[in-house]
């Protein structure tokens, strides 16, 4: 009986993100490779309305190598649970992909290609938005979680998450969350406890930490 209880405790929880944990605002991060700065990420979270639905309008704009690589992702997410309504991405200023979500289908349009449609699962989150999605989960000591996602190149998959500790990041209490997208490659996210937000990431090669100059990326 004890063994069964221990196995049950180790099983991941299918937790629902709570978008009300998040707050509006913007943040600037410095991207690093082997500890050396290589670029910036600017992130904005803004409250809006889409077809009468309260949403978070999120922009994540990343620039590396003095603009040699420039990626701007835009998400429209239900404010209640972060389930996506739309996502679009631009690479070096040109449209790269658009994704539209509804209760029946997920439609993906890549630049220069015929749109594709797949049946939508009961619940799915956007696989390009990691940190904010994880911040909206009910994280707790020792917690393990699974979250289904759709990513326009990979298709349907699952995030696998574990809370592996706590730390102080920039004077704030943070959860340390080990995350992978089902491929075994893990990234450690630093997720602020109160308020819930993304403070940084750590991986064997690359990292991202709050701070830096995002003046060139800021939008009205």
PDB file of C-alpha atoms in Angstrom:
ATOM      1  CA  UNK A   1       0.000   0.000   0.000  1.00  0.00           C
ATOM      2  CA  UNK A   2       2.820   2.405   0.896  1.00  0.00           C
ATOM      3  CA  UNK A   3       4.503   1.799  -2.478  1.00  0.00           C
ATOM      4  CA  UNK A   4       1.258   2.594  -4.293  1.00  0.00           C
ATOM      5  CA  UNK A   5       0.901   5.825  -2.314  1.00  0.00           C
ATOM      6  CA  UNK A   6       4.448   6.888  -3.184  1.00  0.00           C
ATOM      7  CA  UNK A   7       3.861   6.192  -6.885  1.00  0.00           C
ATOM      8  CA  UNK A   8       0.661   8.220  -6.783  1.00  0.00           C
ATOM      9  CA  UNK A   9       2.459  11.149  -5.172  1.00  0.00           C
ATOM     10  CA  UNK A  10       5.097  11.111  -7.935  1.00  0.00           C
ATOM     11  CA  UNK A  11       2.577  11.264 -10.776  1.00  0.00           C
ATOM     12  CA  UNK A  12       2.380  14.639 -12.567  1.00  0.00           C
ATOM     13  CA  UNK A  13      -0.633  16.809 -11.942  1.00  0.00           C
ATOM     14  CA  UNK A  14      -2.782  18.030 -14.829  1.00  0.00           C
ATOM     15  CA  UNK A  15      -3.019  21.533 -13.444  1.00  0.00           C
ATOM     16  CA  UNK A  16      -4.897  24.383 -15.088  1.00  0.00           C
ATOM     17  CA  UNK A  17      -3.053  27.693 -15.563  1.00  0.00           C
ATOM     18  CA  UNK A  18      -4.751  30.597 -13.833  1.00  0.00           C
ATOM     19  CA  UNK A  19      -4.194  33.732 -15.904  1.00  0.00           C
ATOM     20  CA  UNK A  20      -5.314  35.975 -13.064  1.00  0.00           C
ATOM     21  CA  UNK A  21      -2.012  35.167 -11.331  1.00  0.00           C
ATOM     22  CA  UNK A  22      -0.248  37.324 -13.919  1.00  0.00           C
ATOM     23  CA  UNK A  23      -0.044  41.095 -14.065  1.00  0.00           C
ATOM     24  CA  UNK A  24       0.197  43.647 -16.838  1.00  0.00           C
ATOM     25  CA  UNK A  25       3.572  45.251 -17.504  1.00  0.00           C
ATOM     26  CA  UNK A  26       6.772  44.864 -19.447  1.00  0.00           C
ATOM     27  CA  UNK A  27      10.188  43.416 -18.717  1.00  0.00           C
ATOM     28  CA  UNK A  28      13.643  43.415 -20.271  1.00  0.00           C
ATOM     29  CA  UNK A  29      15.948  40.410 -20.181  1.00  0.00           C
ATOM     30  CA  UNK A  30      19.550  39.872 -21.251  1.00  0.00           C
ATOM     31  CA  UNK A  31      20.237  36.713 -23.231  1.00  0.00           C
ATOM     32  CA  UNK A  32      23.530  34.962 -22.538  1.00  0.00           C
ATOM     33  CA  UNK A  33      25.590  32.211 -24.079  1.00  0.00           C
ATOM     34  CA  UNK A  34      28.083  30.558 -21.738  1.00  0.00           C
ATOM     35  CA  UNK A  35      27.573  33.531 -19.424  1.00  0.00           C
ATOM     36  CA  UNK A  36      28.296  36.219 -22.039  1.00  0.00           C
ATOM     37  CA  UNK A  37      25.592  38.654 -23.246  1.00  0.00           C
ATOM     38  CA  UNK A  38      24.425  38.006 -26.802  1.00  0.00           C
ATOM     39  CA  UNK A  39      21.116  39.860 -27.052  1.00  0.00           C
ATOM     40  CA  UNK A  40      17.925  41.065 -25.425  1.00  0.00           C
ATOM     41  CA  UNK A  41      14.330  39.933 -24.945  1.00  0.00           C
ATOM     42  CA  UNK A  42      11.564  42.450 -24.374  1.00  0.00           C
ATOM     43  CA  UNK A  43       8.265  41.117 -23.058  1.00  0.00           C
ATOM     44  CA  UNK A  44       5.000  43.009 -22.689  1.00  0.00           C
ATOM     45  CA  UNK A  45       1.779  41.784 -21.048  1.00  0.00           C
ATOM     46  CA  UNK A  46      -1.260  44.002 -21.633  1.00  0.00           C
ATOM     47  CA  UNK A  47      -4.917  43.548 -20.683  1.00  0.00           C
ATOM     48  CA  UNK A  48      -7.316  43.755 -23.641  1.00  0.00           C
ATOM     49  CA  UNK A  49     -10.611  42.428 -24.980  1.00  0.00           C
ATOM     50  CA  UNK A  50     -11.111  40.168 -28.005  1.00  0.00           C
ATOM     51  CA  UNK A  51     -14.654  39.560 -29.202  1.00  0.00           C
ATOM     52  CA  UNK A  52     -15.997  40.320 -25.750  1.00  0.00           C
ATOM     53  CA  UNK A  53     -13.491  37.984 -24.064  1.00  0.00           C
ATOM     54  CA  UNK A  54     -10.983  39.359 -21.551  1.00  0.00           C
ATOM     55  CA  UNK A  55      -7.496  38.536 -22.831  1.00  0.00           C
ATOM     56  CA  UNK A  56      -3.836  39.052 -22.181  1.00  0.00           C
ATOM     57  CA  UNK A  57      -2.148  40.529 -25.241  1.00  0.00           C
ATOM     58  CA  UNK A  58       1.491  39.393 -25.024  1.00  0.00           C
ATOM     59  CA  UNK A  59       4.507  40.376 -27.117  1.00  0.00           C
ATOM     60  CA  UNK A  60       7.872  38.636 -26.805  1.00  0.00           C
ATOM     61  CA  UNK A  61      10.512  40.327 -28.972  1.00  0.00           C
ATOM     62  CA  UNK A  62      14.001  38.857 -29.068  1.00  0.00           C
ATOM     63  CA  UNK A  63      17.052  40.247 -30.845  1.00  0.00           C
ATOM     64  CA  UNK A  64      20.439  38.530 -30.978  1.00  0.00           C
ATOM     65  CA  UNK A  65      23.774  39.532 -32.455  1.00  0.00           C
ATOM     66  CA  UNK A  66      23.013  43.219 -33.101  1.00  0.00           C
ATOM     67  CA  UNK A  67      19.930  42.272 -35.108  1.00  0.00           C
ATOM     68  CA  UNK A  68      21.277  39.367 -37.135  1.00  0.00           C
ATOM     69  CA  UNK A  69      18.416  37.370 -35.626  1.00  0.00           C
ATOM     70  CA  UNK A  70      15.181  39.135 -34.749  1.00  0.00           C
ATOM     71  CA  UNK A  71      12.033  37.273 -33.640  1.00  0.00           C
ATOM     72  CA  UNK A  72       8.784  38.888 -32.522  1.00  0.00           C
ATOM     73  CA  UNK A  73       6.033  36.593 -31.202  1.00  0.00           C
ATOM     74  CA  UNK A  74       2.558  37.928 -30.445  1.00  0.00           C
ATOM     75  CA  UNK A  75      -0.035  35.990 -28.422  1.00  0.00           C
ATOM     76  CA  UNK A  76      -3.687  36.607 -27.615  1.00  0.00           C
ATOM     77  CA  UNK A  77      -4.643  34.478 -24.600  1.00  0.00           C
ATOM     78  CA  UNK A  78      -7.798  34.145 -22.541  1.00  0.00           C
ATOM     79  CA  UNK A  79      -7.100  36.040 -19.334  1.00  0.00           C
ATOM     80  CA  UNK A  80      -8.867  33.444 -17.210  1.00  0.00           C
ATOM     81  CA  UNK A  81      -6.723  30.411 -18.083  1.00  0.00           C
ATOM     82  CA  UNK A  82      -4.172  31.478 -20.768  1.00  0.00           C
ATOM     83  CA  UNK A  83      -5.706  29.233 -23.413  1.00  0.00           C
ATOM     84  CA  UNK A  84      -4.702  30.761 -26.759  1.00  0.00           C
ATOM     85  CA  UNK A  85      -6.966  32.427 -29.288  1.00  0.00           C
ATOM     86  CA  UNK A  86      -4.249  33.488 -31.721  1.00  0.00           C
ATOM     87  CA  UNK A  87      -0.496  33.622 -32.192  1.00  0.00           C
ATOM     88  CA  UNK A  88       1.657  35.190 -34.899  1.00  0.00           C
ATOM     89  CA  UNK A  89       5.400  35.395 -35.356  1.00  0.00           C
ATOM     90  CA  UNK A  90       7.716  37.586 -37.396  1.00  0.00           C
ATOM     91  CA  UNK A  91      11.349  36.780 -38.214  1.00  0.00           C
ATOM     92  CA  UNK A  92      13.683  39.632 -39.150  1.00  0.00           C
ATOM     93  CA  UNK A  93      10.653  41.818 -39.824  1.00  0.00           C
ATOM     94  CA  UNK A  94       8.829  39.405 -42.157  1.00  0.00           C
ATOM     95  CA  UNK A  95       5.742  37.358 -41.305  1.00  0.00           C
ATOM     96  CA  UNK A  96       6.732  33.806 -40.427  1.00  0.00           C
ATOM     97  CA  UNK A  97       3.594  32.067 -39.171  1.00  0.00           C
ATOM     98  CA  UNK A  98       0.043  32.645 -37.898  1.00  0.00           C
ATOM     99  CA  UNK A  99      -1.961  30.276 -35.697  1.00  0.00           C
ATOM    100  CA  UNK A 100      -5.668  30.535 -34.959  1.00  0.00           C
ATOM    101  CA  UNK A 101      -7.346  28.495 -32.223  1.00  0.00           C
ATOM    102  CA  UNK A 102     -11.039  27.764 -31.807  1.00  0.00           C
ATOM    103  CA  UNK A 103     -13.040  25.049 -30.098  1.00  0.00           C
ATOM    104  CA  UNK A 104     -12.977  22.787 -33.151  1.00  0.00           C
ATOM    105  CA  UNK A 105      -9.723  23.399 -35.055  1.00  0.00           C
ATOM    106  CA  UNK A 106      -6.222  24.803 -34.882  1.00  0.00           C
ATOM    107  CA  UNK A 107      -5.333  26.521 -38.156  1.00  0.00           C
ATOM    108  CA  UNK A 108      -1.692  27.258 -39.000  1.00  0.00           C
ATOM    109  CA  UNK A 109      -0.562  29.491 -41.850  1.00  0.00           C
ATOM    110  CA  UNK A 110       3.149  29.593 -42.647  1.00  0.00           C
ATOM    111  CA  UNK A 111       4.518  32.194 -45.022  1.00  0.00           C
ATOM    112  CA  UNK A 112       4.172  31.007 -48.616  1.00  0.00           C
ATOM    113  CA  UNK A 113       2.314  27.805 -47.707  1.00  0.00           C
ATOM    114  CA  UNK A 114      -1.278  26.601 -47.828  1.00  0.00           C
ATOM    115  CA  UNK A 115      -2.933  26.807 -44.380  1.00  0.00           C
ATOM    116  CA  UNK A 116      -3.240  23.543 -42.446  1.00  0.00           C
ATOM    117  CA  UNK A 117      -5.902  22.550 -39.931  1.00  0.00           C
ATOM    118  CA  UNK A 118      -5.954  19.911 -37.205  1.00  0.00           C
ATOM    119  CA  UNK A 119      -8.751  19.017 -34.774  1.00  0.00           C
ATOM    120  CA  UNK A 120      -8.383  20.924 -31.520  1.00  0.00           C
ATOM    121  CA  UNK A 121      -8.038  18.878 -28.310  1.00  0.00           C
ATOM    122  CA  UNK A 122     -10.242  19.638 -25.329  1.00  0.00           C
ATOM    123  CA  UNK A 123      -7.612  21.944 -23.857  1.00  0.00           C
ATOM    124  CA  UNK A 124      -4.275  23.101 -25.247  1.00  0.00           C
ATOM    125  CA  UNK A 125      -1.783  25.921 -24.640  1.00  0.00           C
ATOM    126  CA  UNK A 126       0.656  27.573 -27.027  1.00  0.00           C
ATOM    127  CA  UNK A 127       4.004  25.802 -27.144  1.00  0.00           C
ATOM    128  CA  UNK A 128       5.963  28.967 -27.930  1.00  0.00           C
ATOM    129  CA  UNK A 129       5.138  30.716 -24.647  1.00  0.00           C
ATOM    130  CA  UNK A 130       6.887  28.976 -21.779  1.00  0.00           C
ATOM    131  CA  UNK A 131       7.722  31.215 -18.829  1.00  0.00           C
ATOM    132  CA  UNK A 132       4.435  33.092 -18.465  1.00  0.00           C
ATOM    133  CA  UNK A 133       2.442  29.891 -18.913  1.00  0.00           C
ATOM    134  CA  UNK A 134       4.446  28.186 -16.171  1.00  0.00           C
ATOM    135  CA  UNK A 135       4.064  31.227 -13.907  1.00  0.00           C
ATOM    136  CA  UNK A 136       0.274  30.835 -14.105  1.00  0.00           C
ATOM    137  CA  UNK A 137       0.387  27.285 -12.701  1.00  0.00           C
ATOM    138  CA  UNK A 138      -0.288  26.551  -8.986  1.00  0.00           C
ATOM    139  CA  UNK A 139       3.385  25.795  -8.309  1.00  0.00           C
ATOM    140  CA  UNK A 140       4.286  24.195  -4.968  1.00  0.00           C
ATOM    141  CA  UNK A 141       7.236  22.452  -3.325  1.00  0.00           C
ATOM    142  CA  UNK A 142       7.903  19.121  -5.026  1.00  0.00           C
ATOM    143  CA  UNK A 143       5.128  19.656  -7.573  1.00  0.00           C
ATOM    144  CA  UNK A 144       5.128  17.818 -10.911  1.00  0.00           C
ATOM    145  CA  UNK A 145       2.870  18.906 -13.764  1.00  0.00           C
ATOM    146  CA  UNK A 146       1.911  18.095 -17.343  1.00  0.00           C
ATOM    147  CA  UNK A 147       0.431  20.591 -19.758  1.00  0.00           C
ATOM    148  CA  UNK A 148      -0.660  19.872 -23.358  1.00  0.00           C
ATOM    149  CA  UNK A 149       0.557  22.310 -25.997  1.00  0.00           C
ATOM    150  CA  UNK A 150       0.516  23.011 -29.715  1.00  0.00           C
ATOM    151  CA  UNK A 151       3.626  24.330 -31.452  1.00  0.00           C
ATOM    152  CA  UNK A 152       3.460  25.220 -35.140  1.00  0.00           C
ATOM    153  CA  UNK A 153       6.565  23.190 -36.091  1.00  0.00           C
ATOM    154  CA  UNK A 154       6.259  20.273 -33.637  1.00  0.00           C
ATOM    155  CA  UNK A 155       2.474  19.857 -33.532  1.00  0.00           C
ATOM    156  CA  UNK A 156       0.795  18.582 -30.370  1.00  0.00           C
ATOM    157  CA  UNK A 157       2.896  17.701 -27.349  1.00  0.00           C
ATOM    158  CA  UNK A 158       3.174  17.994 -23.579  1.00  0.00           C
ATOM    159  CA  UNK A 159       5.214  20.134 -21.253  1.00  0.00           C
ATOM    160  CA  UNK A 160       6.709  18.165 -18.358  1.00  0.00           C
ATOM    161  CA  UNK A 161       7.452  20.300 -15.304  1.00  0.00           C
ATOM    162  CA  UNK A 162       8.948  19.750 -11.859  1.00  0.00           C
ATOM    163  CA  UNK A 163       9.478  22.211  -9.033  1.00  0.00           C
ATOM    164  CA  UNK A 164      13.014  21.323  -7.954  1.00  0.00           C
ATOM    165  CA  UNK A 165      13.680  24.039  -5.393  1.00  0.00           C
ATOM    166  CA  UNK A 166      13.485  27.695  -4.460  1.00  0.00           C
ATOM    167  CA  UNK A 167      15.924  30.598  -4.694  1.00  0.00           C
ATOM    168  CA  UNK A 168      16.235  34.338  -4.278  1.00  0.00           C
ATOM    169  CA  UNK A 169      16.480  36.045  -7.668  1.00  0.00           C
ATOM    170  CA  UNK A 170      17.100  39.773  -7.707  1.00  0.00           C
ATOM    171  CA  UNK A 171      15.852  40.031  -4.142  1.00  0.00           C
ATOM    172  CA  UNK A 172      12.662  38.089  -4.862  1.00  0.00           C
ATOM    173  CA  UNK A 173      11.557  34.624  -3.803  1.00  0.00           C
ATOM    174  CA  UNK A 174      11.315  32.281  -6.778  1.00  0.00           C
ATOM    175  CA  UNK A 175      10.402  28.723  -7.649  1.00  0.00           C
ATOM    176  CA  UNK A 176      12.990  26.790  -9.649  1.00  0.00           C
ATOM    177  CA  UNK A 177      11.025  24.865 -12.279  1.00  0.00           C
ATOM    178  CA  UNK A 178      12.659  22.236 -14.476  1.00  0.00           C
ATOM    179  CA  UNK A 179      10.809  22.101 -17.794  1.00  0.00           C
ATOM    180  CA  UNK A 180      11.008  20.192 -21.048  1.00  0.00           C
ATOM    181  CA  UNK A 181       8.731  19.894 -24.047  1.00  0.00           C
ATOM    182  CA  UNK A 182       8.799  16.106 -24.122  1.00  0.00           C
ATOM    183  CA  UNK A 183      12.185  15.769 -25.839  1.00  0.00           C
ATOM    184  CA  UNK A 184      14.287  15.326 -22.698  1.00  0.00           C
ATOM    185  CA  UNK A 185      16.088  18.684 -23.064  1.00  0.00           C
ATOM    186  CA  UNK A 186      15.467  20.555 -19.830  1.00  0.00           C
ATOM    187  CA  UNK A 187      15.573  24.253 -19.012  1.00  0.00           C
ATOM    188  CA  UNK A 188      15.373  25.635 -15.487  1.00  0.00           C
ATOM    189  CA  UNK A 189      12.955  28.528 -15.118  1.00  0.00           C
ATOM    190  CA  UNK A 190      13.082  31.004 -12.261  1.00  0.00           C
ATOM    191  CA  UNK A 191       9.430  31.862 -11.557  1.00  0.00           C
ATOM    192  CA  UNK A 192       8.593  34.639  -9.117  1.00  0.00           C
ATOM    193  CA  UNK A 193       6.251  33.617  -6.326  1.00  0.00           C
ATOM    194  CA  UNK A 194       4.429  36.892  -5.686  1.00  0.00           C
ATOM    195  CA  UNK A 195       3.686  38.288  -8.131  1.00  0.00           C
ATOM    196  CA  UNK A 196       3.914  35.301 -10.449  1.00  0.00           C
ATOM    197  CA  UNK A 197       6.200  36.092 -13.371  1.00  0.00           C
ATOM    198  CA  UNK A 198       9.282  34.939 -15.237  1.00  0.00           C
ATOM    199  CA  UNK A 199      12.558  36.069 -13.653  1.00  0.00           C
ATOM    200  CA  UNK A 200      15.032  34.109 -15.764  1.00  0.00           C
ATOM    201  CA  UNK A 201      16.124  30.831 -17.304  1.00  0.00           C
ATOM    202  CA  UNK A 202      19.186  28.628 -17.031  1.00  0.00           C
ATOM    203  CA  UNK A 203      20.306  25.854 -19.397  1.00  0.00           C
ATOM    204  CA  UNK A 204      23.674  24.203 -20.111  1.00  0.00           C
ATOM    205  CA  UNK A 205      24.534  26.712 -22.871  1.00  0.00           C
ATOM    206  CA  UNK A 206      22.059  29.601 -22.861  1.00  0.00           C
ATOM    207  CA  UNK A 207      20.448  31.748 -20.190  1.00  0.00           C
ATOM    208  CA  UNK A 208      18.164  34.722 -19.753  1.00  0.00           C
ATOM    209  CA  UNK A 209      18.110  37.116 -16.800  1.00  0.00           C
ATOM    210  CA  UNK A 210      16.211  40.285 -15.946  1.00  0.00           C
ATOM    211  CA  UNK A 211      18.035  43.484 -16.860  1.00  0.00           C
ATOM    212  CA  UNK A 212      19.693  45.099 -19.813  1.00  0.00           C
ATOM    213  CA  UNK A 213      18.709  47.699 -22.397  1.00  0.00           C
ATOM    214  CA  UNK A 214      15.645  46.876 -24.507  1.00  0.00           C
ATOM    215  CA  UNK A 215      15.120  50.426 -25.835  1.00  0.00           C
ATOM    216  CA  UNK A 216      15.356  49.268 -29.450  1.00  0.00           C
ATOM    217  CA  UNK A 217      12.619  46.662 -28.932  1.00  0.00           C
ATOM    218  CA  UNK A 218      10.050  48.631 -26.930  1.00  0.00           C
ATOM    219  CA  UNK A 219       6.707  49.270 -28.657  1.00  0.00           C
ATOM    220  CA  UNK A 220       4.013  51.842 -27.811  1.00  0.00           C
TER     221      UNK A 220
END
